[in-house]
CSV table of C-alpha atoms and ligand atoms in Angstrom, one decimal:
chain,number,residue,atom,x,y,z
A,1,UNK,CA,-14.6,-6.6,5.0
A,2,UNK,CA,-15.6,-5.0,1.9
A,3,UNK,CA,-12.1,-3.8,0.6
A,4,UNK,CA,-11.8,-1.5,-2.8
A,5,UNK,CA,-8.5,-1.5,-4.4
A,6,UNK,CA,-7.0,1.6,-6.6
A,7,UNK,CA,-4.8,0.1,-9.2
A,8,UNK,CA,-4.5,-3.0,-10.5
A,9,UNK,CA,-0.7,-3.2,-10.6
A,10,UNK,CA,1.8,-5.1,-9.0
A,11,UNK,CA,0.8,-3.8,-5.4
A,12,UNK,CA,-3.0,-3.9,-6.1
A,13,UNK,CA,-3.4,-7.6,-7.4
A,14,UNK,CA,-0.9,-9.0,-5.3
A,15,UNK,CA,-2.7,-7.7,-2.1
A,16,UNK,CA,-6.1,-8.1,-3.7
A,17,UNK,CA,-5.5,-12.1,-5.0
A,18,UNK,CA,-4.1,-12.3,-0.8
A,19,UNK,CA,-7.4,-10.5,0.6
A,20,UNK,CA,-9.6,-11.9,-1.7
A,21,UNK,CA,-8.6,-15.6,-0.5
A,22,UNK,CA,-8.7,-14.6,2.9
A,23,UNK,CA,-12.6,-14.0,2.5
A,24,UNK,CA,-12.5,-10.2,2.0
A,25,UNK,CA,-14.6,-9.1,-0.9
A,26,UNK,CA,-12.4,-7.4,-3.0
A,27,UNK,CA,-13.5,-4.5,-5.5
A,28,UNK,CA,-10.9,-3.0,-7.8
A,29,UNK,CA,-11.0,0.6,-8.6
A,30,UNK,CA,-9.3,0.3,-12.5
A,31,UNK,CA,-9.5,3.0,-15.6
A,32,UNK,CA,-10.0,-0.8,-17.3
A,33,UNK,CA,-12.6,-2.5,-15.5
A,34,UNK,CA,-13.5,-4.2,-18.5
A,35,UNK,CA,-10.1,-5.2,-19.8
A,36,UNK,CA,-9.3,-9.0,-20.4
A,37,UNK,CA,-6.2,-8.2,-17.2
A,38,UNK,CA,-8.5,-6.9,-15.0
A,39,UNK,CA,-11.1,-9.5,-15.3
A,40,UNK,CA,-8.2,-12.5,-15.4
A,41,UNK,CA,-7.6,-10.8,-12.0
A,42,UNK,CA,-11.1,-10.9,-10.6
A,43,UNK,CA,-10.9,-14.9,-11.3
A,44,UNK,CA,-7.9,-14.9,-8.9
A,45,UNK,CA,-9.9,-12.3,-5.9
A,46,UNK,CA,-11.8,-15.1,-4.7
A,47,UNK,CA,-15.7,-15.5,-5.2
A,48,UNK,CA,-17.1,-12.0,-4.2
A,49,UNK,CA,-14.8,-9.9,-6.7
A,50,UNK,CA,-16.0,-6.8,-8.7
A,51,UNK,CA,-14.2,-4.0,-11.1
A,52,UNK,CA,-15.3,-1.2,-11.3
A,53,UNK,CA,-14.2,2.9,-12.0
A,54,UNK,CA,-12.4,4.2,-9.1
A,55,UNK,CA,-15.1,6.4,-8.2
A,56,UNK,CA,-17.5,3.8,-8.0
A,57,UNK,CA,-15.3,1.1,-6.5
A,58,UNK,CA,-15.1,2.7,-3.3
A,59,UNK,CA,-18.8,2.9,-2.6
A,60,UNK,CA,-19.5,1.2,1.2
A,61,UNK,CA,-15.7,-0.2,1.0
A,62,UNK,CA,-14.2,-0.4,5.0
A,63,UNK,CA,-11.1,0.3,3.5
A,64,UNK,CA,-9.4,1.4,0.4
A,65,UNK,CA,-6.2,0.9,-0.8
A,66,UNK,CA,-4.4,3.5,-2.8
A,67,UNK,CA,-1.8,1.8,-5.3
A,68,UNK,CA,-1.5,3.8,-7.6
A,69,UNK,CA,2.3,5.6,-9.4
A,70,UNK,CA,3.3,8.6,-7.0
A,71,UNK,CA,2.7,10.8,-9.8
A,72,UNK,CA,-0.7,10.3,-10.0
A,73,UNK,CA,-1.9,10.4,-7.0
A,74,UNK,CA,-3.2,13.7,-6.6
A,75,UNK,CA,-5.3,13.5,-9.6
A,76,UNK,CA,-6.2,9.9,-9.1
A,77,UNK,CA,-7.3,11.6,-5.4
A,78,UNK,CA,-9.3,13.9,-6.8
A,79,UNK,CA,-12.1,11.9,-9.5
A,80,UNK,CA,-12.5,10.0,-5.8
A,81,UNK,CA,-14.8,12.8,-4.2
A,82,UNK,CA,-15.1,13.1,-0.6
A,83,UNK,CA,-13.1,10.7,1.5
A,84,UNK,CA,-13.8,12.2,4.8
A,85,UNK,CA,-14.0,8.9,7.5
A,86,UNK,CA,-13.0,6.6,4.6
A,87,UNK,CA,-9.7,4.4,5.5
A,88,UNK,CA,-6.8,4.8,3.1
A,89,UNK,CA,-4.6,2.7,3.2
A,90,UNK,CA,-1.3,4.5,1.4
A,91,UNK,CA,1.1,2.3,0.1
A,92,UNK,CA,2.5,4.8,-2.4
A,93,UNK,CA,6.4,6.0,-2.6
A,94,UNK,CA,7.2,9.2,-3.9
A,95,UNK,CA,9.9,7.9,-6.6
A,96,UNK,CA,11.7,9.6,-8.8
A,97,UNK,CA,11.3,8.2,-12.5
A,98,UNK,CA,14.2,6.1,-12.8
A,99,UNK,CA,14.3,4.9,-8.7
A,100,UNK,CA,17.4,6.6,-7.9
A,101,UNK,CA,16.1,8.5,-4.8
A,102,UNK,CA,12.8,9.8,-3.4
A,103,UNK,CA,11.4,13.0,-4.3
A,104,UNK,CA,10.0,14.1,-0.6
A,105,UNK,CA,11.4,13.5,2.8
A,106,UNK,CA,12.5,13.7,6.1
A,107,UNK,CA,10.3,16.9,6.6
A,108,UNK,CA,7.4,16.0,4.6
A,109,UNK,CA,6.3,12.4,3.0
A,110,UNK,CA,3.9,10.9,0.2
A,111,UNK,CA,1.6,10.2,3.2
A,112,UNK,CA,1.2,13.7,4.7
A,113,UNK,CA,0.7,15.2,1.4
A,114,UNK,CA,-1.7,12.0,0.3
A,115,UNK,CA,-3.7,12.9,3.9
A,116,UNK,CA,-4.1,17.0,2.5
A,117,UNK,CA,-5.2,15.9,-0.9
A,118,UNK,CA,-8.1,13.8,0.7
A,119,UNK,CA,-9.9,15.9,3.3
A,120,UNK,CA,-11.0,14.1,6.5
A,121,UNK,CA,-9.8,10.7,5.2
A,122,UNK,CA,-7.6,8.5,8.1
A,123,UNK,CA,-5.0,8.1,6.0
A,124,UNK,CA,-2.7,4.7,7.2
A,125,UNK,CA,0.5,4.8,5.7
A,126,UNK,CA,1.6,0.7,5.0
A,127,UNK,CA,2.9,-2.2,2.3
A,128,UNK,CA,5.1,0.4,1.2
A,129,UNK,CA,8.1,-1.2,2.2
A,130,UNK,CA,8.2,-4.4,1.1
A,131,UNK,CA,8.1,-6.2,-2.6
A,132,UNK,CA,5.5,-7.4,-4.1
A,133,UNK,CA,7.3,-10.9,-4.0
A,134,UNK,CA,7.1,-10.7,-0.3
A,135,UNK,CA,3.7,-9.2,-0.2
A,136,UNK,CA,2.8,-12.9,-1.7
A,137,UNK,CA,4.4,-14.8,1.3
A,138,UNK,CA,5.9,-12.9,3.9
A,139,UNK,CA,7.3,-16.0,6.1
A,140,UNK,CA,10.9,-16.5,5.9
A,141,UNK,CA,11.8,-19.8,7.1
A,142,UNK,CA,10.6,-19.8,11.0
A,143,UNK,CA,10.2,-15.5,11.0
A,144,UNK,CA,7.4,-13.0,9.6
A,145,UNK,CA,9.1,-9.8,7.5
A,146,UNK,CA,7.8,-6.7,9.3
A,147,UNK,CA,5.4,-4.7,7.6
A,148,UNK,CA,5.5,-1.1,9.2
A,149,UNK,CA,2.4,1.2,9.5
A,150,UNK,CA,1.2,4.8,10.4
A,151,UNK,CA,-1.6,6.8,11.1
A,152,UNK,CA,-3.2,9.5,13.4
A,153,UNK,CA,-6.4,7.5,13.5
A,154,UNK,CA,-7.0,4.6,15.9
A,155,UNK,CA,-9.6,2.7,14.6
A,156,UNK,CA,-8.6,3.2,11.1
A,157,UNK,CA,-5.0,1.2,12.4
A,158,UNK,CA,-6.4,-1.5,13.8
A,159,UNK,CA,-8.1,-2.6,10.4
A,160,UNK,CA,-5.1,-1.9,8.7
A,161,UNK,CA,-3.2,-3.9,11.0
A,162,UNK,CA,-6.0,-6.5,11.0
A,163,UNK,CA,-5.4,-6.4,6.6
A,164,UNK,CA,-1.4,-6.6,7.9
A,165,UNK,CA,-1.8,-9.7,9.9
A,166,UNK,CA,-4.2,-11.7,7.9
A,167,UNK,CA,-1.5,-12.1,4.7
A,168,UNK,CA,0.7,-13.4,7.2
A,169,UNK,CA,3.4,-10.2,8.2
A,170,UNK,CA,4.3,-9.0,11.3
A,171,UNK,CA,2.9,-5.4,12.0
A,172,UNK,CA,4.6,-2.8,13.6
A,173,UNK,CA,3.2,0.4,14.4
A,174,UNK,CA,5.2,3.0,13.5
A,175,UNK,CA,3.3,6.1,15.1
A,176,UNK,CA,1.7,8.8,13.8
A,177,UNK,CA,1.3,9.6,9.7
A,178,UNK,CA,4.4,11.5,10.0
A,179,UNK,CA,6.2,8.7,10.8
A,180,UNK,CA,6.2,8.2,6.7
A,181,UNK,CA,8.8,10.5,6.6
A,182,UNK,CA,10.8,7.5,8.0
A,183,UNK,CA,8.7,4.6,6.3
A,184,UNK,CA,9.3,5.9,2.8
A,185,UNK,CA,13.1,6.7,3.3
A,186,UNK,CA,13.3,3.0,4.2
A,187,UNK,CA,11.4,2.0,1.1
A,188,UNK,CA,13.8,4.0,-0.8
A,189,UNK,CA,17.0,1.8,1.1
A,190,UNK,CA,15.0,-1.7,0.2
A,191,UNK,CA,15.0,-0.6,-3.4
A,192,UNK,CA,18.5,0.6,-3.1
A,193,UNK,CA,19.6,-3.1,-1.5
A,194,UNK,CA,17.0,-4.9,-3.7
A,195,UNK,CA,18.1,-3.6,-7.1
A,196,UNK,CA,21.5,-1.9,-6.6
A,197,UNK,CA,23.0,-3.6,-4.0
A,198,UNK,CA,22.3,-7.5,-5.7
A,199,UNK,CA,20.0,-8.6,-2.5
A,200,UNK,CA,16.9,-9.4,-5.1
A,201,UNK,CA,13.1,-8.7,-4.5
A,202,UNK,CA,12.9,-11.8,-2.3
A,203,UNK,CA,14.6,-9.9,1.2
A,204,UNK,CA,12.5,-8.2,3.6
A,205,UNK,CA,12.7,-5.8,7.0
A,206,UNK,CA,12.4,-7.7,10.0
A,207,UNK,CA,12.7,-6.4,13.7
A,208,UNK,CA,14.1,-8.0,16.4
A,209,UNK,CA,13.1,-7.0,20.1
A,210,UNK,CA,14.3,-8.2,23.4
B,301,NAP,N1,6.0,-2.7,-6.9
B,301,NAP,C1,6.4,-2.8,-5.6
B,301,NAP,O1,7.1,-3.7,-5.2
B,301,NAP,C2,5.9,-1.8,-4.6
B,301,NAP,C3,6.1,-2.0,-3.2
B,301,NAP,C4,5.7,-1.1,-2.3
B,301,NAP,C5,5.0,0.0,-2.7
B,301,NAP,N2,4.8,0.3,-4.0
B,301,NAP,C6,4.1,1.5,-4.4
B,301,NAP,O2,2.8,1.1,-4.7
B,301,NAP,C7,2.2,1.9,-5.7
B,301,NAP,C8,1.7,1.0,-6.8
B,301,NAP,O3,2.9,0.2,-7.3
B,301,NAP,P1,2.8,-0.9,-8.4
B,301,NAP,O4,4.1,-1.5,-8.5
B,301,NAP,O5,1.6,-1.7,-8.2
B,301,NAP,O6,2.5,0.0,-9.7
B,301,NAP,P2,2.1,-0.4,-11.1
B,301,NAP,O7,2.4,-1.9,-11.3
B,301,NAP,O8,2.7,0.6,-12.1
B,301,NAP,O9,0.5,-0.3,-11.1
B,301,NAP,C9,-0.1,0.9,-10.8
B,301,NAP,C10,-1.6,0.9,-11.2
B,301,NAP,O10,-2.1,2.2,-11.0
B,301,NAP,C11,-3.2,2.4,-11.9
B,301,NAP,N3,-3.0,3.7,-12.5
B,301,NAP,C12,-4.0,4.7,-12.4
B,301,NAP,N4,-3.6,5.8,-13.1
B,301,NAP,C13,-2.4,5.4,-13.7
B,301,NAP,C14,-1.6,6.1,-14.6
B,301,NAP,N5,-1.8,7.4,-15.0
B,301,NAP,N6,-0.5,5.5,-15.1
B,301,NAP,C15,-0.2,4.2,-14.6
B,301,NAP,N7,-1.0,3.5,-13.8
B,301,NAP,C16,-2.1,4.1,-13.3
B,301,NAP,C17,-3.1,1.3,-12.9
B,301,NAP,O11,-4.2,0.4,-12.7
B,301,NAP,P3,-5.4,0.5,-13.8
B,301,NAP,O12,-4.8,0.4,-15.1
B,301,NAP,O13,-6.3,-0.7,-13.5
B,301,NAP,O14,-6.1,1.8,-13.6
B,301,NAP,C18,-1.8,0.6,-12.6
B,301,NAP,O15,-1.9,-0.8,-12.9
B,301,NAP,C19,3.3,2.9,-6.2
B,301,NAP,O16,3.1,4.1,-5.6
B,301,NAP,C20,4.6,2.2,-5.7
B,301,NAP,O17,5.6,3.2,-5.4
B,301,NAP,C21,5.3,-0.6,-5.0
């Protein structure tokens, strides 16, 4: 899959190094393409890596991945151009500046308003609830941390949940896009737990069924 990646930050070159040695080819989408972090990145992408602008990046990508800050995402959205049929994957959480709560939810989400900023575009909420340490391995002991996803397009699901599965978590599909109005609460409690509560970047969601 040809997979471009918008940000090179935590999110973005943890899931691009992961992708990228899976066999994907990885393109990031940086304001840097040039800079010395972006290319020590590409040498960690695997062998079919490129940087480019953001515009450019997504050219013939399958899927895209949005990691970018919250409060930049409308404006990152908009130097993109038309997105209609593209896959975005929307990792983003709409923090407030010093992560003491969430600046949308329960009646509208990061992922709804991310889907009206980009017309047309199946917008797939996912890999917003987990860290970036677990992003890197997901297995704990014998289980797989959950990695919850949502979207109102079919096809554009199963690739995410294909890019879900590949890095090794177990996917759960959490309905339609609206269900981000639950997905990024949840983010919010894992970074309540994580850093307030003393559990430390290395827990995860998991759920059990029987
Ligand atoms: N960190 C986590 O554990 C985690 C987990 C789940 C979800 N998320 C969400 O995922 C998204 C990315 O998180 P992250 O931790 O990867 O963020 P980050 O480390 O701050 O990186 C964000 C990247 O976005 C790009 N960017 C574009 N415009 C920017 C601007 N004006 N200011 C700053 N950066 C800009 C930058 O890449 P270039 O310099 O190459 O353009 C930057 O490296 C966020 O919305 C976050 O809420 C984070």
């Amino acid at each position: 899959m040809n997979i471009a990646i918008l940000g090179t930050g935590g999110v973005g070159a943890a899931l691009g190094g992961r992708w990228g040695a899976a066999g994907h080819a990885v393109t990031y989408g940086s304001r840097t393409p040039q800079s010395e972090k972006v290319q020590q990145l590409l040498a960690k992408s695997g062998p079919s890596a490129a940087a480019k602008s953001p515009r450019e990046s997504i050219i013939g990508a399958d899927a895209i991945l949005f990691a970018v800050p919250w409060p930049v995402a409308r404006e990152t959205l908009e130097t993109l151009g038309d997105l209609s049929g593209r896959t975005l994957i929307d990792c983003t959480n709409p923090l407030l500046s010093d992560m003491s709560g969430i600046e949308l939810g329960h009646v509208i989400s990061a992922g709804e308003q991310i889907a009206a900023w980009s017309p047309g575009a199946n917008v797939v909420k996912a890999f917003n609830s987990a860290s970036v340490k677990v992003m890197l391995n997901p297995q704990f002991g014998e289980h797989r941390a959950t990695m919850f996803y949502c979207g109102d397009d079919a096809a554009a699901k199963l690739t995410v949940r294909q890019l879900i599965e590949e890095i090794g978590f177990d996917p759960v599909d959490a309905g339609l896009l609206r269900s981000s109005r639950y997905l990024e609460p949840l983010a919010m409690l894992y970074i309540h737990l994580a850093f307030r509560q003393g559990f430390g970047s290395n827990c995860a969601f998991k759920i059990m069924k029987r």
